[in-house]
């Protein structure tokens, strides 16, 4: 059983491609089902895909679930899927790993591959198509692999992301900053900022408004 937990939004999450991927995995890998948890502006897109492509398949849109209820739902699943282009921190994957659920993520996605180590704490896929289906099939056909990854994922979260570990790291950082602080200098703010050009691959996500197009100050 696969699970997606997060916003139903196209930008960054690529929710339509993820829904297609879950439908294809359920269709091509026997015994696979998928649950989609969450809500968002592109919910209708997900519903349409499930009507057109997922009709008769064990792929279901559960919808919004309270944060406190998420672990209970994840404990019923075998893998948690997040195929975002990038994440600040893939919290849904970490929550799944804490429950002993194997994470499946997109190879090279920043904010995810820092803790999803391929074939160690989870599985990385090269795409949302053929390789994703092959990854699901591999996990489905090899119970020993699933058990090893599930144990490793949980152990990794306990070791690296527990409250005690995070608190200790924050304390170390604060102490380092206090001990290394030199004489204070006034902050110099330039009148004009010179930013690097927009990367072509990220241009579609740039929401900055040119200065000349900004509304006047009142």
PDB file of C-alpha atoms in Angstrom:
ATOM      1  CA  UNK A   1       0.000   0.000   0.000  1.00  0.00           C
ATOM      2  CA  UNK A   2       1.380   3.359  -1.133  1.00  0.00           C
ATOM      3  CA  UNK A   3       0.541   6.709   0.425  1.00  0.00           C
ATOM      4  CA  UNK A   4       0.954  10.329  -0.585  1.00  0.00           C
ATOM      5  CA  UNK A   5       0.595  12.901   2.184  1.00  0.00           C
ATOM      6  CA  UNK A   6       0.684  16.583   1.301  1.00  0.00           C
ATOM      7  CA  UNK A   7      -0.868  19.458  -0.580  1.00  0.00           C
ATOM      8  CA  UNK A   8      -2.747  18.779  -3.782  1.00  0.00           C
ATOM      9  CA  UNK A   9      -0.907  21.381  -5.799  1.00  0.00           C
ATOM     10  CA  UNK A  10       0.837  21.246  -9.154  1.00  0.00           C
ATOM     11  CA  UNK A  11       3.689  23.627  -8.424  1.00  0.00           C
ATOM     12  CA  UNK A  12       6.610  21.773  -6.866  1.00  0.00           C
ATOM     13  CA  UNK A  13       4.485  18.760  -5.792  1.00  0.00           C
ATOM     14  CA  UNK A  14       3.599  17.815  -9.407  1.00  0.00           C
ATOM     15  CA  UNK A  15       0.381  16.319  -8.084  1.00  0.00           C
ATOM     16  CA  UNK A  16      -1.070  15.430 -11.496  1.00  0.00           C
ATOM     17  CA  UNK A  17       2.044  13.477 -12.511  1.00  0.00           C
ATOM     18  CA  UNK A  18       2.118  11.805  -9.105  1.00  0.00           C
ATOM     19  CA  UNK A  19      -1.531  10.757  -9.441  1.00  0.00           C
ATOM     20  CA  UNK A  20      -0.847   9.318 -12.900  1.00  0.00           C
ATOM     21  CA  UNK A  21       2.163   7.474 -11.444  1.00  0.00           C
ATOM     22  CA  UNK A  22       0.113   5.958  -8.612  1.00  0.00           C
ATOM     23  CA  UNK A  23      -2.585   4.839 -11.053  1.00  0.00           C
ATOM     24  CA  UNK A  24      -0.023   3.230 -13.321  1.00  0.00           C
ATOM     25  CA  UNK A  25       1.653   1.429 -10.409  1.00  0.00           C
ATOM     26  CA  UNK A  26      -1.706   0.110  -9.217  1.00  0.00           C
ATOM     27  CA  UNK A  27      -2.512  -1.064 -12.744  1.00  0.00           C
ATOM     28  CA  UNK A  28       0.835  -2.702 -13.561  1.00  0.00           C
ATOM     29  CA  UNK A  29       2.048  -4.033 -10.200  1.00  0.00           C
ATOM     30  CA  UNK A  30      -0.351  -6.706  -8.880  1.00  0.00           C
ATOM     31  CA  UNK A  31      -1.505  -6.207  -5.320  1.00  0.00           C
ATOM     32  CA  UNK A  32      -0.660  -2.499  -5.221  1.00  0.00           C
ATOM     33  CA  UNK A  33      -3.073   0.127  -3.935  1.00  0.00           C
ATOM     34  CA  UNK A  34      -2.596   3.822  -3.227  1.00  0.00           C
ATOM     35  CA  UNK A  35      -4.101   6.409  -0.897  1.00  0.00           C
ATOM     36  CA  UNK A  36      -3.844  10.172  -1.416  1.00  0.00           C
ATOM     37  CA  UNK A  37      -4.083  12.251   1.760  1.00  0.00           C
ATOM     38  CA  UNK A  38      -4.413  16.006   1.588  1.00  0.00           C
ATOM     39  CA  UNK A  39      -6.270  18.895   0.012  1.00  0.00           C
ATOM     40  CA  UNK A  40      -5.400  21.908  -2.068  1.00  0.00           C
ATOM     41  CA  UNK A  41      -6.195  24.082  -5.079  1.00  0.00           C
ATOM     42  CA  UNK A  42      -5.640  21.246  -7.575  1.00  0.00           C
ATOM     43  CA  UNK A  43      -7.941  18.735  -5.901  1.00  0.00           C
ATOM     44  CA  UNK A  44     -10.253  18.760  -8.935  1.00  0.00           C
ATOM     45  CA  UNK A  45      -7.341  17.771 -11.156  1.00  0.00           C
ATOM     46  CA  UNK A  46      -6.702  14.734  -8.963  1.00  0.00           C
ATOM     47  CA  UNK A  47     -10.394  13.830  -8.942  1.00  0.00           C
ATOM     48  CA  UNK A  48     -10.571  14.068 -12.739  1.00  0.00           C
ATOM     49  CA  UNK A  49      -7.529  11.824 -13.206  1.00  0.00           C
ATOM     50  CA  UNK A  50      -8.993   9.256 -10.831  1.00  0.00           C
ATOM     51  CA  UNK A  51     -12.304   9.315 -12.730  1.00  0.00           C
ATOM     52  CA  UNK A  52     -10.689   8.967 -16.148  1.00  0.00           C
ATOM     53  CA  UNK A  53      -7.671   6.782 -15.427  1.00  0.00           C
ATOM     54  CA  UNK A  54      -8.240   5.340 -11.985  1.00  0.00           C
ATOM     55  CA  UNK A  55     -11.750   4.014 -12.488  1.00  0.00           C
ATOM     56  CA  UNK A  56     -11.770   0.502 -11.070  1.00  0.00           C
ATOM     57  CA  UNK A  57      -8.246   0.819  -9.679  1.00  0.00           C
ATOM     58  CA  UNK A  58      -7.481   0.710  -5.936  1.00  0.00           C
ATOM     59  CA  UNK A  59      -6.353   4.352  -5.886  1.00  0.00           C
ATOM     60  CA  UNK A  60      -8.368   6.567  -3.553  1.00  0.00           C
ATOM     61  CA  UNK A  61      -8.421  10.237  -2.606  1.00  0.00           C
ATOM     62  CA  UNK A  62      -8.899  10.279   1.159  1.00  0.00           C
ATOM     63  CA  UNK A  63      -8.672  14.055   1.471  1.00  0.00           C
ATOM     64  CA  UNK A  64      -7.702  16.186   4.432  1.00  0.00           C
ATOM     65  CA  UNK A  65      -6.575  14.440   7.609  1.00  0.00           C
ATOM     66  CA  UNK A  66      -5.663  16.124  10.895  1.00  0.00           C
ATOM     67  CA  UNK A  67      -1.931  16.149  11.583  1.00  0.00           C
ATOM     68  CA  UNK A  68      -2.465  14.175  14.772  1.00  0.00           C
ATOM     69  CA  UNK A  69      -4.147  11.412  12.751  1.00  0.00           C
ATOM     70  CA  UNK A  70      -1.472  11.068  10.060  1.00  0.00           C
ATOM     71  CA  UNK A  71       0.733   8.536  11.912  1.00  0.00           C
ATOM     72  CA  UNK A  72      -2.256   6.244  12.421  1.00  0.00           C
ATOM     73  CA  UNK A  73      -2.917   6.224   8.678  1.00  0.00           C
ATOM     74  CA  UNK A  74       0.744   5.822   7.741  1.00  0.00           C
ATOM     75  CA  UNK A  75       1.067   2.762   9.971  1.00  0.00           C
ATOM     76  CA  UNK A  76      -1.343   0.997   7.591  1.00  0.00           C
ATOM     77  CA  UNK A  77       0.937   1.619   4.599  1.00  0.00           C
ATOM     78  CA  UNK A  78       4.157   0.113   3.295  1.00  0.00           C
ATOM     79  CA  UNK A  79       5.613   3.073   1.394  1.00  0.00           C
ATOM     80  CA  UNK A  80       5.150   6.834   1.393  1.00  0.00           C
ATOM     81  CA  UNK A  81       5.662   8.528  -1.972  1.00  0.00           C
ATOM     82  CA  UNK A  82       6.826  12.085  -2.596  1.00  0.00           C
ATOM     83  CA  UNK A  83       7.858  12.952  -6.159  1.00  0.00           C
ATOM     84  CA  UNK A  84       8.336  16.703  -5.732  1.00  0.00           C
ATOM     85  CA  UNK A  85      10.898  18.636  -7.744  1.00  0.00           C
ATOM     86  CA  UNK A  86      12.303  19.905  -4.450  1.00  0.00           C
ATOM     87  CA  UNK A  87      11.350  20.305  -0.798  1.00  0.00           C
ATOM     88  CA  UNK A  88      12.415  22.526   2.057  1.00  0.00           C
ATOM     89  CA  UNK A  89      12.139  19.478   4.284  1.00  0.00           C
ATOM     90  CA  UNK A  90      10.166  16.421   3.198  1.00  0.00           C
ATOM     91  CA  UNK A  91       8.227  16.208   6.462  1.00  0.00           C
ATOM     92  CA  UNK A  92       5.755  13.630   5.131  1.00  0.00           C
ATOM     93  CA  UNK A  93       8.646  11.299   4.326  1.00  0.00           C
ATOM     94  CA  UNK A  94      10.189  11.788   7.771  1.00  0.00           C
ATOM     95  CA  UNK A  95       6.831  11.065   9.420  1.00  0.00           C
ATOM     96  CA  UNK A  96       6.514   7.922   7.348  1.00  0.00           C
ATOM     97  CA  UNK A  97      10.048   6.817   8.171  1.00  0.00           C
ATOM     98  CA  UNK A  98       9.325   7.334  11.876  1.00  0.00           C
ATOM     99  CA  UNK A  99       6.415   4.908  11.443  1.00  0.00           C
ATOM    100  CA  UNK A 100       8.603   2.328   9.717  1.00  0.00           C
ATOM    101  CA  UNK A 101       7.225   3.164   6.266  1.00  0.00           C
ATOM    102  CA  UNK A 102       9.658   3.076   3.340  1.00  0.00           C
ATOM    103  CA  UNK A 103      10.051   6.442   1.547  1.00  0.00           C
ATOM    104  CA  UNK A 104      10.108   6.640  -2.250  1.00  0.00           C
ATOM    105  CA  UNK A 105      11.365   9.951  -3.631  1.00  0.00           C
ATOM    106  CA  UNK A 106      12.686  11.514  -6.811  1.00  0.00           C
ATOM    107  CA  UNK A 107      16.413  11.145  -7.324  1.00  0.00           C
ATOM    108  CA  UNK A 108      18.277  14.431  -6.966  1.00  0.00           C
ATOM    109  CA  UNK A 109      15.392  16.334  -5.355  1.00  0.00           C
ATOM    110  CA  UNK A 110      16.840  18.871  -2.879  1.00  0.00           C
ATOM    111  CA  UNK A 111      15.430  18.682   0.631  1.00  0.00           C
ATOM    112  CA  UNK A 112      14.746  14.953   0.321  1.00  0.00           C
ATOM    113  CA  UNK A 113      17.882  13.125  -0.720  1.00  0.00           C
ATOM    114  CA  UNK A 114      19.661  14.393   2.396  1.00  0.00           C
ATOM    115  CA  UNK A 115      17.877  11.700   4.419  1.00  0.00           C
ATOM    116  CA  UNK A 116      16.431   9.312   1.826  1.00  0.00           C
ATOM    117  CA  UNK A 117      19.555   7.334   0.992  1.00  0.00           C
ATOM    118  CA  UNK A 118      18.941   5.043  -1.963  1.00  0.00           C
ATOM    119  CA  UNK A 119      18.730   1.377  -0.958  1.00  0.00           C
ATOM    120  CA  UNK A 120      19.711   2.338   2.606  1.00  0.00           C
ATOM    121  CA  UNK A 121      16.889   4.342   4.204  1.00  0.00           C
ATOM    122  CA  UNK A 122      14.535   4.295   1.217  1.00  0.00           C
ATOM    123  CA  UNK A 123      14.359   4.154  -2.562  1.00  0.00           C
ATOM    124  CA  UNK A 124      15.013   6.854  -5.145  1.00  0.00           C
ATOM    125  CA  UNK A 125      13.431   6.825  -8.588  1.00  0.00           C
ATOM    126  CA  UNK A 126      14.776   8.551 -11.678  1.00  0.00           C
ATOM    127  CA  UNK A 127      11.348   9.560 -12.971  1.00  0.00           C
ATOM    128  CA  UNK A 128       7.592   9.473 -12.383  1.00  0.00           C
ATOM    129  CA  UNK A 129       7.111   6.843 -15.091  1.00  0.00           C
ATOM    130  CA  UNK A 130       8.881   3.598 -15.930  1.00  0.00           C
ATOM    131  CA  UNK A 131      11.476   3.755 -13.177  1.00  0.00           C
ATOM    132  CA  UNK A 132       8.883   4.620 -10.537  1.00  0.00           C
ATOM    133  CA  UNK A 133       6.797   1.589 -11.498  1.00  0.00           C
ATOM    134  CA  UNK A 134       9.925  -0.584 -11.456  1.00  0.00           C
ATOM    135  CA  UNK A 135      10.770   0.741  -7.987  1.00  0.00           C
ATOM    136  CA  UNK A 136       7.307  -0.104  -6.669  1.00  0.00           C
ATOM    137  CA  UNK A 137       7.490  -3.561  -8.252  1.00  0.00           C
ATOM    138  CA  UNK A 138      10.882  -4.195  -6.683  1.00  0.00           C
ATOM    139  CA  UNK A 139       9.588  -3.289  -3.236  1.00  0.00           C
ATOM    140  CA  UNK A 140       6.403  -5.314  -3.740  1.00  0.00           C
ATOM    141  CA  UNK A 141       8.259  -8.449  -4.867  1.00  0.00           C
ATOM    142  CA  UNK A 142      10.939  -8.415  -2.174  1.00  0.00           C
ATOM    143  CA  UNK A 143       9.531  -8.500   1.385  1.00  0.00           C
ATOM    144  CA  UNK A 144      13.043  -8.799   2.821  1.00  0.00           C
ATOM    145  CA  UNK A 145      14.039  -5.561   1.078  1.00  0.00           C
ATOM    146  CA  UNK A 146      10.981  -3.790   2.456  1.00  0.00           C
ATOM    147  CA  UNK A 147      11.694  -4.986   5.996  1.00  0.00           C
ATOM    148  CA  UNK A 148      15.352  -3.930   5.812  1.00  0.00           C
ATOM    149  CA  UNK A 149      14.542  -0.476   4.481  1.00  0.00           C
ATOM    150  CA  UNK A 150      11.688   0.033   6.943  1.00  0.00           C
ATOM    151  CA  UNK A 151      13.931  -0.770   9.908  1.00  0.00           C
ATOM    152  CA  UNK A 152      16.737   1.406   8.571  1.00  0.00           C
ATOM    153  CA  UNK A 153      14.394   4.323   7.868  1.00  0.00           C
ATOM    154  CA  UNK A 154      13.000   4.296  11.400  1.00  0.00           C
ATOM    155  CA  UNK A 155      16.463   3.956  12.942  1.00  0.00           C
ATOM    156  CA  UNK A 156      17.749   6.877  10.850  1.00  0.00           C
ATOM    157  CA  UNK A 157      14.960   9.171  12.065  1.00  0.00           C
ATOM    158  CA  UNK A 158      15.468   8.104  15.670  1.00  0.00           C
ATOM    159  CA  UNK A 159      19.206   8.794  15.436  1.00  0.00           C
ATOM    160  CA  UNK A 160      19.275  11.977  13.359  1.00  0.00           C
ATOM    161  CA  UNK A 161      15.892  13.678  13.885  1.00  0.00           C
ATOM    162  CA  UNK A 162      14.798  12.929  17.446  1.00  0.00           C
ATOM    163  CA  UNK A 163      13.891  15.813  19.767  1.00  0.00           C
ATOM    164  CA  UNK A 164      17.023  15.161  21.806  1.00  0.00           C
ATOM    165  CA  UNK A 165      19.306  15.212  18.760  1.00  0.00           C
ATOM    166  CA  UNK A 166      17.767  18.371  17.294  1.00  0.00           C
ATOM    167  CA  UNK A 167      17.853  20.178  20.657  1.00  0.00           C
ATOM    168  CA  UNK A 168      21.511  19.243  21.151  1.00  0.00           C
ATOM    169  CA  UNK A 169      22.428  20.522  17.679  1.00  0.00           C
ATOM    170  CA  UNK A 170      20.652  23.834  18.259  1.00  0.00           C
ATOM    171  CA  UNK A 171      22.468  24.198  21.556  1.00  0.00           C
ATOM    172  CA  UNK A 172      25.809  23.512  19.873  1.00  0.00           C
ATOM    173  CA  UNK A 173      25.051  26.105  17.194  1.00  0.00           C
ATOM    174  CA  UNK A 174      24.079  28.781  19.722  1.00  0.00           C
ATOM    175  CA  UNK A 175      27.184  28.110  21.805  1.00  0.00           C
ATOM    176  CA  UNK A 176      29.369  28.258  18.696  1.00  0.00           C
ATOM    177  CA  UNK A 177      27.870  31.592  17.659  1.00  0.00           C
ATOM    178  CA  UNK A 178      28.266  33.050  21.142  1.00  0.00           C
ATOM    179  CA  UNK A 179      31.862  31.897  21.490  1.00  0.00           C
ATOM    180  CA  UNK A 180      32.916  32.977  18.006  1.00  0.00           C
ATOM    181  CA  UNK A 181      31.283  36.403  17.962  1.00  0.00           C
ATOM    182  CA  UNK A 182      33.736  39.235  17.341  1.00  0.00           C
ATOM    183  CA  UNK A 183      33.321  42.995  17.634  1.00  0.00           C
ATOM    184  CA  UNK A 184      30.002  44.183  16.265  1.00  0.00           C
ATOM    185  CA  UNK A 185      29.976  46.249  13.109  1.00  0.00           C
ATOM    186  CA  UNK A 186      27.111  48.291  11.678  1.00  0.00           C
ATOM    187  CA  UNK A 187      25.157  46.485   8.996  1.00  0.00           C
ATOM    188  CA  UNK A 188      25.695  47.994   5.571  1.00  0.00           C
ATOM    189  CA  UNK A 189      22.614  47.648   3.376  1.00  0.00           C
ATOM    190  CA  UNK A 190      23.286  48.452  -0.296  1.00  0.00           C
ATOM    191  CA  UNK A 191      20.879  50.807  -2.039  1.00  0.00           C
ATOM    192  CA  UNK A 192      20.659  48.479  -5.014  1.00  0.00           C
ATOM    193  CA  UNK A 193      20.857  44.691  -4.979  1.00  0.00           C
ATOM    194  CA  UNK A 194      22.490  42.901  -7.894  1.00  0.00           C
ATOM    195  CA  UNK A 195      20.932  39.452  -8.154  1.00  0.00           C
ATOM    196  CA  UNK A 196      22.139  36.686 -10.464  1.00  0.00           C
ATOM    197  CA  UNK A 197      20.061  35.959 -13.578  1.00  0.00           C
ATOM    198  CA  UNK A 198      17.120  33.582 -13.232  1.00  0.00           C
ATOM    199  CA  UNK A 199      17.931  29.966 -14.022  1.00  0.00           C
ATOM    200  CA  UNK A 200      15.852  28.980 -17.102  1.00  0.00           C
ATOM    201  CA  UNK A 201      14.611  25.791 -15.443  1.00  0.00           C
ATOM    202  CA  UNK A 202      13.271  27.780 -12.475  1.00  0.00           C
ATOM    203  CA  UNK A 203      11.859  30.775 -14.348  1.00  0.00           C
ATOM    204  CA  UNK A 204       8.291  29.453 -14.206  1.00  0.00           C
ATOM    205  CA  UNK A 205       8.422  29.560 -10.387  1.00  0.00           C
ATOM    206  CA  UNK A 206       9.781  33.114 -10.151  1.00  0.00           C
ATOM    207  CA  UNK A 207       7.097  35.293  -8.558  1.00  0.00           C
ATOM    208  CA  UNK A 208       9.132  38.492  -8.215  1.00  0.00           C
ATOM    209  CA  UNK A 209       7.576  41.642  -9.635  1.00  0.00           C
ATOM    210  CA  UNK A 210       9.893  44.006 -11.520  1.00  0.00           C
ATOM    211  CA  UNK A 211      10.396  47.306  -9.690  1.00  0.00           C
ATOM    212  CA  UNK A 212       8.898  49.330 -12.518  1.00  0.00           C
ATOM    213  CA  UNK A 213       5.754  47.151 -12.392  1.00  0.00           C
ATOM    214  CA  UNK A 214       5.306  47.379  -8.625  1.00  0.00           C
ATOM    215  CA  UNK A 215       2.445  49.493  -7.252  1.00  0.00           C
ATOM    216  CA  UNK A 216       3.556  52.941  -6.029  1.00  0.00           C
ATOM    217  CA  UNK A 217       4.133  53.524  -2.330  1.00  0.00           C
ATOM    218  CA  UNK A 218       1.576  55.624  -0.475  1.00  0.00           C
TER     219      UNK A 218
END
